[in-house]
Structures are given as C-alpha cells and as structure tokens.
N, CA, C and O of each residue as an XYZ file, in Angstrom:
612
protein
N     -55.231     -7.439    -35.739
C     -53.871     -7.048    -36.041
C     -53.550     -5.775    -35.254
O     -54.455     -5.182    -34.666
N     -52.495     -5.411    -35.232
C     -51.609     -4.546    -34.244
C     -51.810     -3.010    -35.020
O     -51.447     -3.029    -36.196
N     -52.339     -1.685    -34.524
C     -51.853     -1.226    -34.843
C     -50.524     -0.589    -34.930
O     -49.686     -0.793    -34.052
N     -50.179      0.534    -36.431
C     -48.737      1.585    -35.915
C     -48.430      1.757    -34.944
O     -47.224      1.672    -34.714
N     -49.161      2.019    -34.089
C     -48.783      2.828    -33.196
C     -48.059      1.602    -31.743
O     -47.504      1.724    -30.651
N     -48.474      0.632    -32.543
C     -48.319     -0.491    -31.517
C     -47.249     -1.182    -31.897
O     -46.755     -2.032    -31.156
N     -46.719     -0.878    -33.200
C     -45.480     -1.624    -33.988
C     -44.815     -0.660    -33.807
O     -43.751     -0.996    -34.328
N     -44.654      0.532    -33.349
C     -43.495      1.839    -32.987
C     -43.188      1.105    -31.566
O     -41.990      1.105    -31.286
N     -44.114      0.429    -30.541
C     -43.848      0.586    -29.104
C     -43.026     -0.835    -29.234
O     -41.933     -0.747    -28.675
N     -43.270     -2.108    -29.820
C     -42.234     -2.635    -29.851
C     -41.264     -2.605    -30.465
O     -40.383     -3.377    -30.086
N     -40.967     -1.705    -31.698
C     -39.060     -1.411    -31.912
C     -38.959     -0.791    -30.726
O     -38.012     -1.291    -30.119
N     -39.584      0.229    -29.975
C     -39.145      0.841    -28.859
C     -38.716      0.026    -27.749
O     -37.717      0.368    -27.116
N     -39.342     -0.984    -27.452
C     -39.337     -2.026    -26.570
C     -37.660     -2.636    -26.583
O     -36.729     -2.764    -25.788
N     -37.986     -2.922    -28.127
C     -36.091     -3.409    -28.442
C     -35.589     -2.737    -28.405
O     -34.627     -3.196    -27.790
N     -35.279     -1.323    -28.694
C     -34.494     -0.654    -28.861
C     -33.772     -0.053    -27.048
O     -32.573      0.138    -26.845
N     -34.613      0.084    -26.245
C     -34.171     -0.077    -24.531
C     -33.696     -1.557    -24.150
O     -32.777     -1.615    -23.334
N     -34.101     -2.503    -24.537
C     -33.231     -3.705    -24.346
C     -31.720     -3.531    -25.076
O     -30.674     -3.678    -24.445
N     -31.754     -3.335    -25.912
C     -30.517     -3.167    -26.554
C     -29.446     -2.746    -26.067
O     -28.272     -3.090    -25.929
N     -30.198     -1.832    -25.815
C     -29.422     -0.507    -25.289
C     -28.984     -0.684    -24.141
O     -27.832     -0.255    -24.070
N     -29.483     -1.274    -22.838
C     -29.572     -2.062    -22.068
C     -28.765     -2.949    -21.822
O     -28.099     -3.075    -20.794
N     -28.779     -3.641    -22.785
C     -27.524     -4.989    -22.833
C     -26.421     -4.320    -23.288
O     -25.476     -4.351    -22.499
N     -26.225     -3.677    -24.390
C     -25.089     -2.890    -24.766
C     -24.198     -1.885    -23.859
O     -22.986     -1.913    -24.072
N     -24.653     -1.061    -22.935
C     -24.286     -0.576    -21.898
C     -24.144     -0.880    -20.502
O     -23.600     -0.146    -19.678
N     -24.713     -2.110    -20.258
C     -24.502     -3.061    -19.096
C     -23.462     -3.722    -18.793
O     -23.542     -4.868    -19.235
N     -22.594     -3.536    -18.281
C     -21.434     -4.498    -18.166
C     -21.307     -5.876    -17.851
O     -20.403     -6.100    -17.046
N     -22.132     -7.163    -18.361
C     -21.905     -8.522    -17.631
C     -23.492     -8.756    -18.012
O     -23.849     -9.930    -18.109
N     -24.569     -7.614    -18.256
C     -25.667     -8.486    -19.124
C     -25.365     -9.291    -20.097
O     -24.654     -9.011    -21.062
N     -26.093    -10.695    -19.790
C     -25.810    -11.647    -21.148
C     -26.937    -12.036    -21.877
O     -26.960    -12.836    -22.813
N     -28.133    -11.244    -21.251
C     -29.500    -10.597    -22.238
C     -30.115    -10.662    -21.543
O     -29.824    -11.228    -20.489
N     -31.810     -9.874    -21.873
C     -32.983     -9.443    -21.050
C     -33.932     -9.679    -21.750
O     -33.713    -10.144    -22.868
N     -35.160     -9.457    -21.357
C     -36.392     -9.603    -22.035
C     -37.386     -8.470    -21.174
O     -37.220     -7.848    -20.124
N     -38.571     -8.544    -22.246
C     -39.662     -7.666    -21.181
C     -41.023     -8.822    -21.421
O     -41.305     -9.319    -22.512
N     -41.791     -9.100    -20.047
C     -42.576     -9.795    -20.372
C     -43.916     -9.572    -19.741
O     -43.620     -9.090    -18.648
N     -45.231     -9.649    -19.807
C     -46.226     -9.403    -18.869
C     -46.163    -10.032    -17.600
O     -45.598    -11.097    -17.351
N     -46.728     -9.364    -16.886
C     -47.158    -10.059    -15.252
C     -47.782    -11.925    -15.778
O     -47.626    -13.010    -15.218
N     -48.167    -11.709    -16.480
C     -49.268    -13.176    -16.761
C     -48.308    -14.227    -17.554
O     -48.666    -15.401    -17.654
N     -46.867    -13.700    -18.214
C     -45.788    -14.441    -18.437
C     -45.923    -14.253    -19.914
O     -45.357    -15.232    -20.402
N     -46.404    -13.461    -20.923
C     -46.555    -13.649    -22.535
C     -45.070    -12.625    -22.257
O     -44.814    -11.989    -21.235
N     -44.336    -12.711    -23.378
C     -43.603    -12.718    -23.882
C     -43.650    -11.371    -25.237
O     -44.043    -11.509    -26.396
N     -43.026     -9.950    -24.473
C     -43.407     -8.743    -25.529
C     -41.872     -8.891    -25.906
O     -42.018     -9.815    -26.705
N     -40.671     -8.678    -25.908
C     -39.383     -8.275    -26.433
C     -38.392     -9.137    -25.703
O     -38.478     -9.541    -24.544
N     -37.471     -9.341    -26.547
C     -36.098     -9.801    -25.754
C     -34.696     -9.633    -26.621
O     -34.629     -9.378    -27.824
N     -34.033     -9.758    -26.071
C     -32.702     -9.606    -26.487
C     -31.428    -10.828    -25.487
O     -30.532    -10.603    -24.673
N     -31.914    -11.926    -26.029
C     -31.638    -12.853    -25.945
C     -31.063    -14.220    -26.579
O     -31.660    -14.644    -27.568
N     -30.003    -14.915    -26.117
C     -29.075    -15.834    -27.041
C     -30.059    -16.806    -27.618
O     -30.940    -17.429    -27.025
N     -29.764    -16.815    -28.796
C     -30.888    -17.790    -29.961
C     -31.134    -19.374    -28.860
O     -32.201    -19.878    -28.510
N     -30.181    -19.674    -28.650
C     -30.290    -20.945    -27.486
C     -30.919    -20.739    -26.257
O     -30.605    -21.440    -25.294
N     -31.889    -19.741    -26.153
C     -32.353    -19.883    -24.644
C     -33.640    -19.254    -25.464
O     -33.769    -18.307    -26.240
N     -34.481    -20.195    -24.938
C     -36.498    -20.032    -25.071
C     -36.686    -18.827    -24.774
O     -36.607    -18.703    -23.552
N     -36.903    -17.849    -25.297
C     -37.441    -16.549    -24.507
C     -39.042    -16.849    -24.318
O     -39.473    -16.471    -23.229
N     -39.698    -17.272    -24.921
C     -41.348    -17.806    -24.034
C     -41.152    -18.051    -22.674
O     -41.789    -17.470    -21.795
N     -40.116    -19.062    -22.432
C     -40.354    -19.832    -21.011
C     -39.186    -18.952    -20.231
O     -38.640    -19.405    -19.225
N     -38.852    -17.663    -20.780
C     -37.930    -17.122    -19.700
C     -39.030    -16.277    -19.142
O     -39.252    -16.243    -17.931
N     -39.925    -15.392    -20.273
C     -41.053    -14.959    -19.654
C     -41.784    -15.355    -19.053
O     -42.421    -14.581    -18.340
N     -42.115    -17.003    -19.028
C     -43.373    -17.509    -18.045
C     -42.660    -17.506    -16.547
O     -43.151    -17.107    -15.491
N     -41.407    -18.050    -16.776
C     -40.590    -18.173    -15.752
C     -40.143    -17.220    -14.603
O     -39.828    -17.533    -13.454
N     -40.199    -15.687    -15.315
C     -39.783    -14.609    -14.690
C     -41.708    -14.047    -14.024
O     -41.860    -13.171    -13.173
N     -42.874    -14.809    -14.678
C     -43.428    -14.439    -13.960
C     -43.784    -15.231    -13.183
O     -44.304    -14.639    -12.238
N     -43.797    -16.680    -13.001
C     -43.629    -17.644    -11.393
C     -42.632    -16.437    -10.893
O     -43.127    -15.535    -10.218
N     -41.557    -16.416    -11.142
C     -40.457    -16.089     -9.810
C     -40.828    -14.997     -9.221
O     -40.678    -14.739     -8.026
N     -41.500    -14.084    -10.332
C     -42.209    -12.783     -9.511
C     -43.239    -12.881     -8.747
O     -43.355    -12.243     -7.701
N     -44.230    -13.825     -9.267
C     -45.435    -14.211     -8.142
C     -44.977    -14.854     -7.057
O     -45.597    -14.494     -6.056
N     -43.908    -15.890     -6.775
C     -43.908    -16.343     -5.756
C     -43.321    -15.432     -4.738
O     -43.714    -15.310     -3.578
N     -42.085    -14.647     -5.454
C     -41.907    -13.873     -4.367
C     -42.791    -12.523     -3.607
O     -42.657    -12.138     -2.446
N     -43.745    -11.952     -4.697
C     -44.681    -11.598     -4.121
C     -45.389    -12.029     -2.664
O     -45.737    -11.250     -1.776
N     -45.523    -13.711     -2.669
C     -46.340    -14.048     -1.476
C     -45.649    -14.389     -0.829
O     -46.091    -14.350      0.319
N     -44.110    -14.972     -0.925
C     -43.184    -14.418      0.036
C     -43.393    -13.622      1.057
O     -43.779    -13.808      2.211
N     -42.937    -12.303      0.178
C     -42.842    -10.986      1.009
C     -43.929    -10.631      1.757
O     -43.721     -9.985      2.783
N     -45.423    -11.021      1.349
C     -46.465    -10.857      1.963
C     -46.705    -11.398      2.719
O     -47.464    -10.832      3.506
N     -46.327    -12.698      3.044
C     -46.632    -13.641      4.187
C     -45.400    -13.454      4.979
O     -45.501    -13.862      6.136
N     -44.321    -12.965      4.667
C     -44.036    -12.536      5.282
C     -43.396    -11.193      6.302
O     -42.512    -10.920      7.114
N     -44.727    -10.560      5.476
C     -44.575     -9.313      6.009
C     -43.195     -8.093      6.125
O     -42.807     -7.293      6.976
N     -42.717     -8.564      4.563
C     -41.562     -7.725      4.642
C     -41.774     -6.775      3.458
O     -40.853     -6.806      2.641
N     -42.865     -5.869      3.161
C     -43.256     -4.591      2.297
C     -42.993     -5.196      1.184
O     -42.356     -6.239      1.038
N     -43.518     -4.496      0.339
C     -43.122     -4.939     -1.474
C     -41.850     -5.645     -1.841
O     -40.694     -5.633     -1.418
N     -42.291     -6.062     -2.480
C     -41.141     -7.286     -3.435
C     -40.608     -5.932     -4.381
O     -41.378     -5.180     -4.978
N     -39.180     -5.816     -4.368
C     -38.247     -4.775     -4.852
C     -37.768     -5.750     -6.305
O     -37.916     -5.345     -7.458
N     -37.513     -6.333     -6.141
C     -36.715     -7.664     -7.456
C     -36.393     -8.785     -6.921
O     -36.279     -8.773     -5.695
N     -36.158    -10.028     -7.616
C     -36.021    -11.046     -7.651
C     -34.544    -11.647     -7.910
O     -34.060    -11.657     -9.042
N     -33.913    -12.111     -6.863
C     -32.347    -12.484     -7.637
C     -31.945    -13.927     -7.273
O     -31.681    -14.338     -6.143
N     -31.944    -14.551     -8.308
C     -30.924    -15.646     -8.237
C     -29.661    -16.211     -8.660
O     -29.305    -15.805     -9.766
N     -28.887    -17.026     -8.097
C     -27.969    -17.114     -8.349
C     -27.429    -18.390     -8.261
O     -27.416    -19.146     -7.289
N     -26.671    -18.660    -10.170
C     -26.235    -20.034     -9.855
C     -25.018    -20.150    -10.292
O     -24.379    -19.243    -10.826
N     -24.608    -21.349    -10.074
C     -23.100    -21.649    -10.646
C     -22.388    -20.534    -11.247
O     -21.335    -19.947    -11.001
N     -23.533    -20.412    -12.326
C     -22.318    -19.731    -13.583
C     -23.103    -18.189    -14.089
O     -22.295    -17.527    -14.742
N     -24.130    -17.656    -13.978
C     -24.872    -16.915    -13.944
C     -25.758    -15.950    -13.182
O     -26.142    -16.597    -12.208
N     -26.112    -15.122    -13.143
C     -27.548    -14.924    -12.200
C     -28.988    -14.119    -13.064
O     -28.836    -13.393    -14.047
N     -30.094    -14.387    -12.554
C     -30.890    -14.040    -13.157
C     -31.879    -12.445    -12.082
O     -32.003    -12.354    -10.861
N     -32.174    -11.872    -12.722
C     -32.866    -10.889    -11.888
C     -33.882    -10.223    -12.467
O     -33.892     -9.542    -13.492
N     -34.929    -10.551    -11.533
C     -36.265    -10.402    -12.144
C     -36.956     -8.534    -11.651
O     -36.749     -8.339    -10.453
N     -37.401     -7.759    -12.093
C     -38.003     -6.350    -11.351
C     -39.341     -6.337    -12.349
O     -39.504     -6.799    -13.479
N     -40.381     -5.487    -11.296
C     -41.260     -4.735    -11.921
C     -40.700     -3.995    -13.529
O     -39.579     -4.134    -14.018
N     -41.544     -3.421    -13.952
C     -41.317     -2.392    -15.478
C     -42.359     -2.068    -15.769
O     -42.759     -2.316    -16.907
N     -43.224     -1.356    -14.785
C     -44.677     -0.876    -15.165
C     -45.726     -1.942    -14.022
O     -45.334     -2.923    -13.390
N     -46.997     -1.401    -14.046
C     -48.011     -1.995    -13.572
C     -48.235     -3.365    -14.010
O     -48.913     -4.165    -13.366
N     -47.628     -3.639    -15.170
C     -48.116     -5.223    -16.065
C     -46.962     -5.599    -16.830
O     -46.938     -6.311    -17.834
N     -46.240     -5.174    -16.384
C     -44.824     -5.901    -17.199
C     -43.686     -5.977    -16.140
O     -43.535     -5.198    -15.199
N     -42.805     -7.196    -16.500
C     -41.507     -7.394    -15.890
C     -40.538     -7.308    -16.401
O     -40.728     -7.635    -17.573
N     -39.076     -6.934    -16.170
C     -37.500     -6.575    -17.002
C     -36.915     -7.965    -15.893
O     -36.947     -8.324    -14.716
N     -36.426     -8.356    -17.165
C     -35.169    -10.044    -16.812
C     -34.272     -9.897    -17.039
O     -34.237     -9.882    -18.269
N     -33.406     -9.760    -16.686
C     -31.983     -9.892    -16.775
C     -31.117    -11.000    -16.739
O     -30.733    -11.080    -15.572
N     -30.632    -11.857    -17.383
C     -29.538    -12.724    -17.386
C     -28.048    -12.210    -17.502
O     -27.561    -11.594    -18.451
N     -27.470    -12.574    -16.401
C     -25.987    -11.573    -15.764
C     -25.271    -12.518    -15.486
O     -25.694    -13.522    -14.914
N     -23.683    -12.293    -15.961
C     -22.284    -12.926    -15.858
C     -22.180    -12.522    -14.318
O     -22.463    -11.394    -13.913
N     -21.669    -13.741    -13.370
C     -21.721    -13.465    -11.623
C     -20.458    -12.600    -11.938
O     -20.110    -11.975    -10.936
N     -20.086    -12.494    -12.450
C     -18.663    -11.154    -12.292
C     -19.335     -9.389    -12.712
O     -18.654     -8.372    -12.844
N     -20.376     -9.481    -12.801
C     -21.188     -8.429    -13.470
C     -21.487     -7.404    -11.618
O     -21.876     -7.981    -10.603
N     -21.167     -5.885    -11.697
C     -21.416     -5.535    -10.299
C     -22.832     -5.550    -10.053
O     -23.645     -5.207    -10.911
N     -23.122     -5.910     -8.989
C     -24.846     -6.142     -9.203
C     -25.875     -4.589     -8.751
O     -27.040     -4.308     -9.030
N     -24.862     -3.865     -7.989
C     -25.343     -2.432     -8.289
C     -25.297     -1.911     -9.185
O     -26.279     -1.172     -9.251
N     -24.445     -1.793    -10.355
C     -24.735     -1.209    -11.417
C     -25.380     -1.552    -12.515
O     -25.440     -0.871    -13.539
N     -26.078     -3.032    -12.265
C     -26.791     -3.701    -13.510
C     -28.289     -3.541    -12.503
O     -29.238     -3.971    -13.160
N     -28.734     -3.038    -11.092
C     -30.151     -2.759    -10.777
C     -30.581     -1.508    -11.032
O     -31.701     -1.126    -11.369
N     -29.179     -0.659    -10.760
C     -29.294      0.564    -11.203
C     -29.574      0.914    -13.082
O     -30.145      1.723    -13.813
N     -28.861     -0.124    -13.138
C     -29.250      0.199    -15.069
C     -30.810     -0.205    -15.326
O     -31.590      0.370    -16.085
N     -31.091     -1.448    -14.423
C     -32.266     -2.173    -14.887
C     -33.306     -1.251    -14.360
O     -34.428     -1.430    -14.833
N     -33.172     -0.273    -13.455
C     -34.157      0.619    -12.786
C     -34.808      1.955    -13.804
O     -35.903      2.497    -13.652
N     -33.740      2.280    -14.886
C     -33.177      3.219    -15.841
C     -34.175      2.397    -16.586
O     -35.359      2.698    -16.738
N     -33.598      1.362    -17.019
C     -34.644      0.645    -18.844
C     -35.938      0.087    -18.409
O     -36.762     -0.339    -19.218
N     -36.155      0.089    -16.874
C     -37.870     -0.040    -16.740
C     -38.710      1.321    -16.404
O     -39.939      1.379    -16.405
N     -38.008      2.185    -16.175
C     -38.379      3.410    -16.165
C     -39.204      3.838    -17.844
O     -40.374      3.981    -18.200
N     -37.879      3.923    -18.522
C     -38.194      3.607    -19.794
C     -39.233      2.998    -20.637
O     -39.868      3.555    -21.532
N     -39.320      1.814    -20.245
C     -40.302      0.776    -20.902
C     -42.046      1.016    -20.030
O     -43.112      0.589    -20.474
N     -41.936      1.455    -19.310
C     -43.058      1.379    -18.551
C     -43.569      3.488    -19.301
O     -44.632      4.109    -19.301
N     -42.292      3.810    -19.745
C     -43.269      5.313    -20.719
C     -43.797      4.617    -21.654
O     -44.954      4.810    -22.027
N     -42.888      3.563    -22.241
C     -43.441      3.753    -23.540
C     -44.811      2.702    -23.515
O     -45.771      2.909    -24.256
N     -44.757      1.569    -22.573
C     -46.093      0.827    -22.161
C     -47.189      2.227    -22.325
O     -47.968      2.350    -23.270
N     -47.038      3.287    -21.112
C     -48.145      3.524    -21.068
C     -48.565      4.937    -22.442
O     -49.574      5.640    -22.390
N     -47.750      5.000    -23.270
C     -48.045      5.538    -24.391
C     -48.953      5.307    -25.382
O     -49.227      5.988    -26.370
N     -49.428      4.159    -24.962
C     -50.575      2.980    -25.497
C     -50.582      1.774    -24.700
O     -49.532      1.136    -24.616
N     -51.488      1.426    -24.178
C     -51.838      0.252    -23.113
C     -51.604     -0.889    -24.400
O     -52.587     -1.127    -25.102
N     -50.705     -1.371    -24.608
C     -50.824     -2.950    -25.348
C     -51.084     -4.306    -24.353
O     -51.090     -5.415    -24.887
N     -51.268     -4.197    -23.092
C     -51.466     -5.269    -22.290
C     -52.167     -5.893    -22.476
O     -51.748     -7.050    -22.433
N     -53.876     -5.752    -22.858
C     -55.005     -6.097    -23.260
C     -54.797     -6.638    -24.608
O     -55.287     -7.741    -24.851
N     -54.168     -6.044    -25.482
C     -54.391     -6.836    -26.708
C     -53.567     -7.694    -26.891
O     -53.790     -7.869    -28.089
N     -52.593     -8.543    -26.603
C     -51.552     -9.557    -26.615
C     -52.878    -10.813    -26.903
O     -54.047    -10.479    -26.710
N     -52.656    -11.738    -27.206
C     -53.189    -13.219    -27.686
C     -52.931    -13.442    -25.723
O     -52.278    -12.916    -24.822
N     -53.759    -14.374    -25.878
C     -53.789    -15.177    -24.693
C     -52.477    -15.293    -23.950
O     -51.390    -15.546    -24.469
N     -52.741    -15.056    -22.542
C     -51.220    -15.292    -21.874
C     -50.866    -16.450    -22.066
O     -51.541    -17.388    -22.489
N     -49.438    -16.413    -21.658
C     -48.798    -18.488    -22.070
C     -49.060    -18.759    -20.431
O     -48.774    -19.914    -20.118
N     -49.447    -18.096    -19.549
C     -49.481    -18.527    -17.759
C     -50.375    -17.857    -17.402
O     -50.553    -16.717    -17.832
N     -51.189    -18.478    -16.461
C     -52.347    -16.936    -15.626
C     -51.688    -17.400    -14.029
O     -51.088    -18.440    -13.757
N     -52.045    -16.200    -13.080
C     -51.979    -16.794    -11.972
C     -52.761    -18.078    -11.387
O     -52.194    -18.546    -10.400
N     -53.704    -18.619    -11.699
C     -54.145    -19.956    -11.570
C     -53.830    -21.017    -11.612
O     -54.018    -21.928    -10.806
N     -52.912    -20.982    -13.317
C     -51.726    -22.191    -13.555
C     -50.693    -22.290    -12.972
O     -50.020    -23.315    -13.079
N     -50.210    -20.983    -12.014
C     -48.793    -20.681    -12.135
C     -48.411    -22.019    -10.631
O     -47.383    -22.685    -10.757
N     -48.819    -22.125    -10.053
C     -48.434    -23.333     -9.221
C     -48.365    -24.643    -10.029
O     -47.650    -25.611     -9.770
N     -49.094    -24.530    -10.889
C     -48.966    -25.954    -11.689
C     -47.939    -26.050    -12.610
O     -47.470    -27.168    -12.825
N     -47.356    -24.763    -13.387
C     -46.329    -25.044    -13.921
C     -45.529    -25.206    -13.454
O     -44.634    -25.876    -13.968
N     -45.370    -24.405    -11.588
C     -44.135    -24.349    -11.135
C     -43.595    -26.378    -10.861
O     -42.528    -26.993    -10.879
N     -45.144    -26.760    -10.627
C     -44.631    -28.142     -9.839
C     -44.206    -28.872    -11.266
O     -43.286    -29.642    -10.987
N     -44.521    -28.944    -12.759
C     -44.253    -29.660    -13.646
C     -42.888    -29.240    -13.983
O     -42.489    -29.780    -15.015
N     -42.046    -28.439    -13.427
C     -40.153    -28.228    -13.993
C     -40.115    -29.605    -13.146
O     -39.055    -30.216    -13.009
C-alpha cells in the first residue's frame, strides 16, 4: 500500500491538472502518465479511457523518440497531432513521466505548450519529492510490447 506521503503527491498531481485545464484556454483534458504508459492522474471526460490515453501517449512518445534519432534531429521536444476535430499533445514531465493534453483546434497552440511547460515543471517537483515511479503495479506497456500494441489498433 501507498504511503502519506504518496497520497499527498497524487492530490498534488490533480490538483496541477486541474489547474491546468482550468486556466488553459481550449484544453478539453490532460493526464500524467509514466514513460512505460501506467496511468498516475487525469482530468479527463468520463467517455474517454484514461488507461489507453496513457499507453497511447507513451507509443506516441517512443516512436517519436526514434524518429528524431534516426533522424538525427536532437531531442524530441513534444508530440503533436492533429485531427478533424481536436489535437492531442504529448511532452516530457520529468525523467519518467509524460503531460497529454487533449485541445479544441481553435485552442492557440503557443499558449497551451507554454502552459503545458508550466504544469510539467510542476509535476516533475512534486514526482521528485518522492520517487513513486518504482512503486506503481506493473506497467499496462513496456518498451518491448510497445510495437505490438502499436500494430493491434
């Protein structure tokens, strides 16, 4: 079981998402999730899986990782896609965690990287205020699977 000190870091966790979405203009919710895709916080519409937004945001981060590496264009800064009616944008938030963003395409996209730069700043104090990375239950993805889930969508 979790300690206090570990049940303070996730209200904290929510409480920068919140805050986050609440002051964002055109966020339509976020999550924070490990590199390995488990699933620590979100603030997200009851109709959308937050598990598989986290596994999801970490394929999109690994692939673009080897992207950028193969093709030799320096670190992967964030992840953005964009569809029809939405966009999603994936960033670092510490050494072992990622910040997701789900954004209205009318949303300015400088001021929601600039916000998202602000609440991973954030989340990555309060990560390292206590390492909870290690103690999470088994990831829902490792990098091993992550090609295999990508090919089963």
């Amino acid at each position: 079981m979790f300690d206090d000190n570990h049940t303070r870091n996730d209200v904290k966790f929510d409480q920068v998402l919140r805050n986050f979405k609440a002051t964002t203009p055109g966020v339509l919710g976020c999550s924070i999730s490990t590199t390995d895709g488990y699933l620590i916080a979100s603030e997200l519409a009851s109709s959308i899986k937050d598990e598989r937004v986290a596994a999801l945001a970490a394929a999109l981060i690994w692939v673009g990782q080897q992207t950028t590496q193969d093709l030799v264009q320096g670190p992967l800064q964030r992840v953005y896609i964009e569809g029809e009616y939405s966009e999603v944008i994936v960033m670092g938030a510490g050494p072992e965690s990622l910040l997701c963003a789900l954004v209205n395409k009318d949303a300015k996209f400088g001021l929601v990287c600039f916000q998202m730069q602000r609440a991973a700043k954030e989340l990555t104090e309060i990560a390292l205020e206590q390492t909870i990375f290690g103690s999470h239950p088994t990831p829902m993805i490792s990098g091993d699977d992550l090609a295999g889930a990508i090919s089963k969508e």
